PDB file of C-alpha atoms in Angstrom:
ATOM      1  CA  MET W  15       3.517  21.450   5.122  1.00 87.00           C
ATOM      2  CA  THR W  16       0.489  19.004   5.801  1.00 92.00           C
ATOM      3  CA  ASN W  17       1.120  15.625   7.174  1.00 94.00           C
ATOM      4  CA  LEU W  18      -0.702  14.579   3.890  1.00 92.00           C
ATOM      5  CA  SER W  19       2.161  16.800   1.703  1.00 94.00           C
ATOM      6  CA  LEU W  20       4.849  15.465   3.926  1.00 96.00           C
ATOM      7  CA  MET W  21       3.656  11.789   3.453  1.00 96.00           C
ATOM      8  CA  LYS W  22       3.594  12.051   0.123  1.00 94.00           C
ATOM      9  CA  LYS W  23       7.140  13.724  -0.002  1.00 96.00           C
ATOM     10  CA  TYR W  24       8.707  11.263   1.722  1.00 97.00           C
ATOM     11  CA  LEU W  25       6.841   8.422  -0.413  1.00 97.00           C
ATOM     12  CA  GLN W  26       8.037   9.917  -3.655  1.00 97.00           C
ATOM     13  CA  LYS W  27      11.769  10.147  -2.200  1.00 97.00           C
ATOM     14  CA  ASN W  28      11.865   7.016  -0.580  1.00 98.00           C
ATOM     15  CA  VAL W  29       9.531   4.319  -2.119  1.00 98.00           C
ATOM     16  CA  ILE W  30       8.408   5.565  -5.284  1.00 98.00           C
ATOM     17  CA  SER W  31      11.878   6.611  -6.713  1.00 97.00           C
ATOM     18  CA  GLU W  32      12.940   3.055  -5.777  1.00 97.00           C
ATOM     19  CA  LEU W  33      10.154   1.640  -7.519  1.00 98.00           C
ATOM     20  CA  GLU W  34      10.924   3.637 -10.498  1.00 98.00           C
ATOM     21  CA  ASN W  35      14.741   2.589 -10.433  1.00 97.00           C
ATOM     22  CA  ILE W  36      13.720  -0.901 -10.676  1.00 97.00           C
ATOM     23  CA  GLY W  37      11.439  -0.404 -13.463  1.00 97.00           C
ATOM     24  CA  PHE W  38       7.826   0.656 -12.393  1.00 97.00           C
ATOM     25  CA  THR W  39       6.389   3.367 -14.339  1.00 97.00           C
ATOM     26  CA  GLY W  40       3.248   5.286 -13.568  1.00 96.00           C
ATOM     27  CA  LYS W  41       1.395   8.357 -11.663  1.00 95.00           C
ATOM     28  CA  TYR W  42       0.319   8.167  -8.162  1.00 93.00           C
ATOM     29  CA  PRO W  43      -1.468   5.686  -6.990  1.00 95.00           C
ATOM     30  CA  HIS W  44      -0.631   3.407  -9.786  1.00 96.00           C
ATOM     31  CA  TYR W  45       2.485   1.871 -10.808  1.00 97.00           C
ATOM     32  CA  ARG W  46       3.366  -0.917 -13.369  1.00 96.00           C
ATOM     33  CA  ARG W  47       6.325  -2.783 -14.880  1.00 96.00           C
ATOM     34  CA  GLU W  48       5.730  -4.597 -17.860  1.00 93.00           C
ATOM     35  CA  TYR W  49       7.034  -7.727 -19.367  1.00 91.00           C
ATOM     36  CA  GLU W  50       5.983  -9.366 -22.748  1.00 87.00           C
ATOM     37  CA  ASP W  51       3.631 -11.852 -20.663  1.00 88.00           C
ATOM     38  CA  CYS W  52       3.166 -10.374 -17.157  1.00 91.00           C
ATOM     39  CA  THR W  53       2.319  -6.990 -15.939  1.00 93.00           C
ATOM     40  CA  GLU W  54       3.476  -6.257 -12.323  1.00 96.00           C
ATOM     41  CA  LEU W  55       1.271  -3.668 -10.576  1.00 97.00           C
ATOM     42  CA  ILE W  56       1.208  -1.605  -7.272  1.00 98.00           C
ATOM     43  CA  SER W  57      -1.490   0.502  -5.852  1.00 97.00           C
ATOM     44  CA  PHE W  58      -1.187   2.906  -3.174  1.00 96.00           C
ATOM     45  CA  GLN W  59      -4.880   3.125  -1.197  1.00 94.00           C
ATOM     46  CA  THR W  60      -5.674   6.394   0.806  1.00 92.00           C
ATOM     47  CA  ASN W  61      -8.108   5.623   3.515  1.00 90.00           C
ATOM     48  CA  ASN W  62     -11.574   7.463   2.837  1.00 88.00           C
ATOM     49  CA  TRP W  63     -11.082   9.413   5.861  1.00 87.00           C
ATOM     50  CA  GLY W  64      -7.638  10.500   5.265  1.00 88.00           C
ATOM     51  CA  GLY W  65      -4.599   9.992   7.566  1.00 94.00           C
ATOM     52  CA  SER W  66      -3.485   6.579   6.226  1.00 97.00           C
ATOM     53  CA  PHE W  67      -2.699   4.136   3.510  1.00 97.00           C
ATOM     54  CA  THR W  68      -2.337   0.771   2.497  1.00 97.00           C
ATOM     55  CA  VAL W  69      -0.031  -0.876  -0.497  1.00 97.00           C
ATOM     56  CA  GLU W  70      -1.328  -3.930  -2.576  1.00 97.00           C
ATOM     57  CA  VAL W  71       0.524  -5.737  -5.215  1.00 97.00           C
ATOM     58  CA  SER W  72      -0.611  -8.128  -7.911  1.00 95.00           C
ATOM     59  CA  ALA W  73       0.099  -9.238 -11.722  1.00 93.00           C
ATOM     60  CA  ALA W  74      -1.775  -9.687 -14.534  1.00 90.00           C
ATOM     61  CA  PHE W  75      -1.267 -12.013 -17.211  1.00 89.00           C
ATOM     62  CA  PRO W  76      -3.041 -10.936 -20.751  1.00 84.00           C
ATOM     63  CA  LEU W  77      -1.804 -13.626 -22.880  1.00 81.00           C
ATOM     64  CA  ALA W  78      -3.600 -16.231 -20.798  1.00 82.00           C
ATOM     65  CA  LYS W  79      -6.348 -18.037 -22.160  1.00 79.00           C
ATOM     66  CA  SER W  80      -8.879 -17.940 -19.250  1.00 78.00           C
ATOM     67  CA  ILE W  81     -10.269 -15.247 -16.870  1.00 76.00           C
ATOM     68  CA  GLU W  82      -8.613 -16.783 -13.915  1.00 78.00           C
ATOM     69  CA  ASP W  83      -5.412 -17.290 -15.408  1.00 81.00           C
ATOM     70  CA  LYS W  84      -5.354 -13.802 -16.629  1.00 82.00           C
ATOM     71  CA  ASN W  85      -6.014 -12.610 -12.906  1.00 83.00           C
ATOM     72  CA  PHE W  86      -8.019  -9.585 -13.817  1.00 80.00           C
ATOM     73  CA  TYR W  87     -11.386  -8.478 -15.165  1.00 77.00           C
ATOM     74  CA  LEU W  88     -11.977  -6.022 -17.852  1.00 75.00           C
ATOM     75  CA  TYR W  89     -15.244  -4.189 -17.390  1.00 75.00           C
ATOM     76  CA  ASP W  90     -16.631  -0.290 -17.965  1.00 72.00           C
ATOM     77  CA  GLY W  91     -14.423   0.221 -20.747  1.00 75.00           C
ATOM     78  CA  ILE W  92     -11.087  -0.968 -18.933  1.00 76.00           C
ATOM     79  CA  THR W  93      -8.592  -2.054 -21.095  1.00 79.00           C
ATOM     80  CA  GLU W  94      -5.374  -3.943 -20.547  1.00 80.00           C
ATOM     81  CA  LYS W  95      -3.355  -0.739 -20.467  1.00 84.00           C
ATOM     82  CA  ASP W  96      -5.609   0.478 -17.799  1.00 86.00           C
ATOM     83  CA  ILE W  97      -5.487  -2.549 -15.368  1.00 88.00           C
ATOM     84  CA  THR W  98      -4.653  -1.311 -11.748  1.00 92.00           C
ATOM     85  CA  VAL W  99      -4.318  -3.660  -8.800  1.00 93.00           C
ATOM     86  CA  TRP W 100      -8.152  -3.141  -7.926  1.00 91.00           C
ATOM     87  CA  ASN W 101      -8.892  -4.849 -11.086  1.00 89.00           C
ATOM     88  CA  THR W 102      -7.216  -8.134 -10.145  1.00 90.00           C
ATOM     89  CA  MET W 103      -8.337 -11.339  -8.448  1.00 89.00           C
ATOM     90  CA  GLU W 104      -5.195 -12.443  -6.326  1.00 92.00           C
ATOM     91  CA  ARG W 105      -3.579  -9.599  -4.478  1.00 95.00           C
ATOM     92  CA  TYR W 106      -1.052  -9.101  -1.842  1.00 97.00           C
ATOM     93  CA  ARG W 107      -1.717  -6.622   0.719  1.00 97.00           C
ATOM     94  CA  LEU W 108       0.838  -5.101   2.817  1.00 98.00           C
ATOM     95  CA  LYS W 109       0.268  -5.543   6.676  1.00 97.00           C
ATOM     96  CA  GLY W 110       0.818  -1.721   7.213  1.00 96.00           C
ATOM     97  CA  MET W 111       2.217  -0.605  11.056  1.00 96.00           C
ATOM     98  CA  PHE W 112      -1.123  -0.137  12.829  1.00 93.00           C
ATOM     99  CA  ASP W 113      -4.348  -2.355  12.366  1.00 88.00           C
ATOM    100  CA  GLY W 114      -3.186  -3.057   8.395  1.00 91.00           C
ATOM    101  CA  TRP W 115      -2.603   0.620   7.670  1.00 96.00           C
ATOM    102  CA  PHE W 116       0.482   2.946   7.396  1.00 98.00           C
ATOM    103  CA  TYR W 117      -0.704   6.140   9.843  1.00 97.00           C
ATOM    104  CA  TYR W 118       0.756   9.403   8.931  1.00 97.00           C
ATOM    105  CA  ARG W 119      -1.155  11.069  11.951  1.00 97.00           C
ATOM    106  CA  ASP W 120      -0.678  10.657  15.768  1.00 97.00           C
ATOM    107  CA  VAL W 121      -1.864   6.968  16.830  1.00 97.00           C
ATOM    108  CA  TYR W 122      -3.055   5.938  20.227  1.00 97.00           C
ATOM    109  CA  CYS W 123      -3.612   2.453  21.462  1.00 95.00           C
ATOM    110  CA  THR W 124      -5.561   0.405  24.131  1.00 93.00           C
ATOM    111  CA  ARG W 125      -5.966  -3.020  24.854  1.00 85.00           C
ATOM    112  CA  VAL W 126      -9.387  -4.347  24.747  1.00 79.00           C
ATOM    113  CA  LEU W 127     -10.016  -8.035  26.338  1.00 72.00           C
ATOM    114  CA  GLY W 128     -10.726 -10.518  23.881  1.00 70.00           C
ATOM    115  CA  LEU W 129     -10.264  -7.993  21.026  1.00 74.00           C
ATOM    116  CA  GLY W 130      -6.600  -7.231  20.816  1.00 82.00           C
ATOM    117  CA  LYS W 131      -5.498  -3.894  20.325  1.00 88.00           C
ATOM    118  CA  THR W 132      -7.607  -0.874  19.216  1.00 90.00           C
ATOM    119  CA  TYR W 133      -5.848   1.995  17.651  1.00 92.00           C
ATOM    120  CA  MET W 134      -7.131   5.891  17.449  1.00 94.00           C
ATOM    121  CA  ASP W 135      -5.771   8.380  14.915  1.00 95.00           C
ATOM    122  CA  VAL W 136      -5.882  12.113  15.720  1.00 96.00           C
ATOM    123  CA  ALA W 137      -6.291  14.139  12.721  1.00 94.00           C
ATOM    124  CA  GLU W 138      -3.833  16.903  12.076  1.00 94.00           C
ATOM    125  CA  LYS W 139      -6.346  19.687  12.804  1.00 95.00           C
ATOM    126  CA  ASP W 140      -7.647  17.948  16.147  1.00 96.00           C
ATOM    127  CA  VAL W 141      -3.908  17.372  17.768  1.00 95.00           C
ATOM    128  CA  PRO W 142      -3.864  20.725  19.868  1.00 95.00           C
ATOM    129  CA  THR W 143      -6.867  20.211  21.516  1.00 97.00           C
ATOM    130  CA  PHE W 144      -7.028  16.424  21.786  1.00 96.00           C
ATOM    131  CA  LYS W 145      -7.534  14.748  25.135  1.00 97.00           C
ATOM    132  CA  VAL W 146      -5.895  11.162  25.515  1.00 96.00           C
ATOM    133  CA  PRO W 147      -8.906   8.818  26.636  1.00 95.00           C
ATOM    134  CA  VAL W 148      -8.521   6.825  29.766  1.00 93.00           C
ATOM    135  CA  GLY W 149      -6.532   3.580  28.822  1.00 93.00           C
ATOM    136  CA  TYR W 150      -5.107   4.895  25.816  1.00 95.00           C
ATOM    137  CA  ARG W 151      -1.284   5.556  25.203  1.00 96.00           C
ATOM    138  CA  CYS W 152       0.689   7.229  22.206  1.00 96.00           C
ATOM    139  CA  VAL W 153       2.409   5.006  19.929  1.00 96.00           C
ATOM    140  CA  GLN W 154       3.347   7.162  17.129  1.00 97.00           C
ATOM    141  CA  THR W 155       3.643  11.115  17.174  1.00 96.00           C
ATOM    142  CA  PHE W 156       3.633  12.130  13.419  1.00 97.00           C
ATOM    143  CA  ASP W 157       6.699  14.055  12.154  1.00 96.00           C
ATOM    144  CA  GLU W 158       9.582  14.131   9.612  1.00 96.00           C
ATOM    145  CA  GLU W 159      11.413  10.970  11.440  1.00 97.00           C
ATOM    146  CA  THR W 160       8.063   9.205  11.352  1.00 97.00           C
ATOM    147  CA  ALA W 161       7.327   9.444   7.658  1.00 98.00           C
ATOM    148  CA  LYS W 162      10.899   8.206   7.247  1.00 98.00           C
ATOM    149  CA  LYS W 163      10.135   5.304   9.242  1.00 98.00           C
ATOM    150  CA  ILE W 164       7.008   4.663   7.462  1.00 98.00           C
ATOM    151  CA  CYS W 165       8.713   4.680   3.982  1.00 98.00           C
ATOM    152  CA  ALA W 166      11.420   1.954   5.393  1.00 98.00           C
ATOM    153  CA  GLU W 167       8.523  -0.036   6.831  1.00 98.00           C
ATOM    154  CA  VAL W 168       6.567   0.162   2.896  1.00 98.00           C
ATOM    155  CA  ASN W 169      10.116  -0.914   1.607  1.00 98.00           C
ATOM    156  CA  ARG W 170      10.639  -3.810   3.906  1.00 98.00           C
ATOM    157  CA  GLN W 171       7.299  -4.905   3.398  1.00 98.00           C
ATOM    158  CA  LEU W 172       7.481  -4.479  -0.406  1.00 98.00           C
ATOM    159  CA  ARG W 173      10.444  -7.316  -0.256  1.00 97.00           C
ATOM    160  CA  SER W 174       7.683  -9.882   1.126  1.00 96.00           C
ATOM    161  CA  ALA W 175       5.500  -8.558  -1.822  1.00 97.00           C
ATOM    162  CA  PHE W 176       7.833  -9.113  -4.364  1.00 97.00           C
ATOM    163  CA  ARG W 177       8.228 -12.746  -3.050  1.00 96.00           C
ATOM    164  CA  TRP W 178       4.832 -13.344  -3.256  1.00 96.00           C
ATOM    165  CA  LEU W 179       4.646 -11.885  -6.922  1.00 94.00           C
ATOM    166  CA  LYS W 180       7.433 -14.398  -7.965  1.00 93.00           C
ATOM    167  CA  LYS W 181       4.994 -17.423  -6.668  1.00 92.00           C
ATOM    168  CA  ILE W 182       1.850 -15.988  -8.388  1.00 90.00           C
ATOM    169  CA  GLU W 183       3.898 -15.403 -11.660  1.00 88.00           C
ATOM    170  CA  LYS W 184       5.402 -19.146 -11.333  1.00 87.00           C
ATOM    171  CA  LYS W 185       1.863 -20.216 -10.945  1.00 84.00           C
ATOM    172  CA  HIS W 186       0.474 -18.619 -14.248  1.00 80.00           C
ATOM    173  CA  LYS W 187       3.696 -20.083 -15.621  1.00 68.00           C
ATOM    174  CA  ARG W 188       5.574 -17.008 -16.362  1.00 52.00           C
ATOM    175  CA  ILE W 189       8.656 -17.802 -14.666  1.00 50.00           C
TER     176      ILE W 189
END
């Protein structure tokens, strides 16, 4: 099983099934929970180079009068039923675990003076021949236990995202 398929398996079991239990519907990477005057949105964004993802949360208010109060843009044939987090103006992005992302790879770290920490992830195919650069240390070895930890951290950070959602919904007069 590849790192990607392992991570998706654990996300489905430990994160997405929990979202479905509280009323979210959809298909990876976009989920929504609809109310009469508000649609709550969650999207998983995979890194262009693979090996990591992040999660963003937002809400859309279709009954609002102004674009700002609606909190979304409609363009290129997108309808209100097609809105994802990526169409919204205000979003909450989970902090990830390393460098703003949740990595499903081995991760190494070094400290660069004045710049803080620098992270390096190692592609699954490169792990057998990878040589650790001077100054770097391993901070994550990806396996099933790490996949479970990542899911637990996503769920923990989603609690903060849901608190943010309540604030934005209040701002847009839903609550």
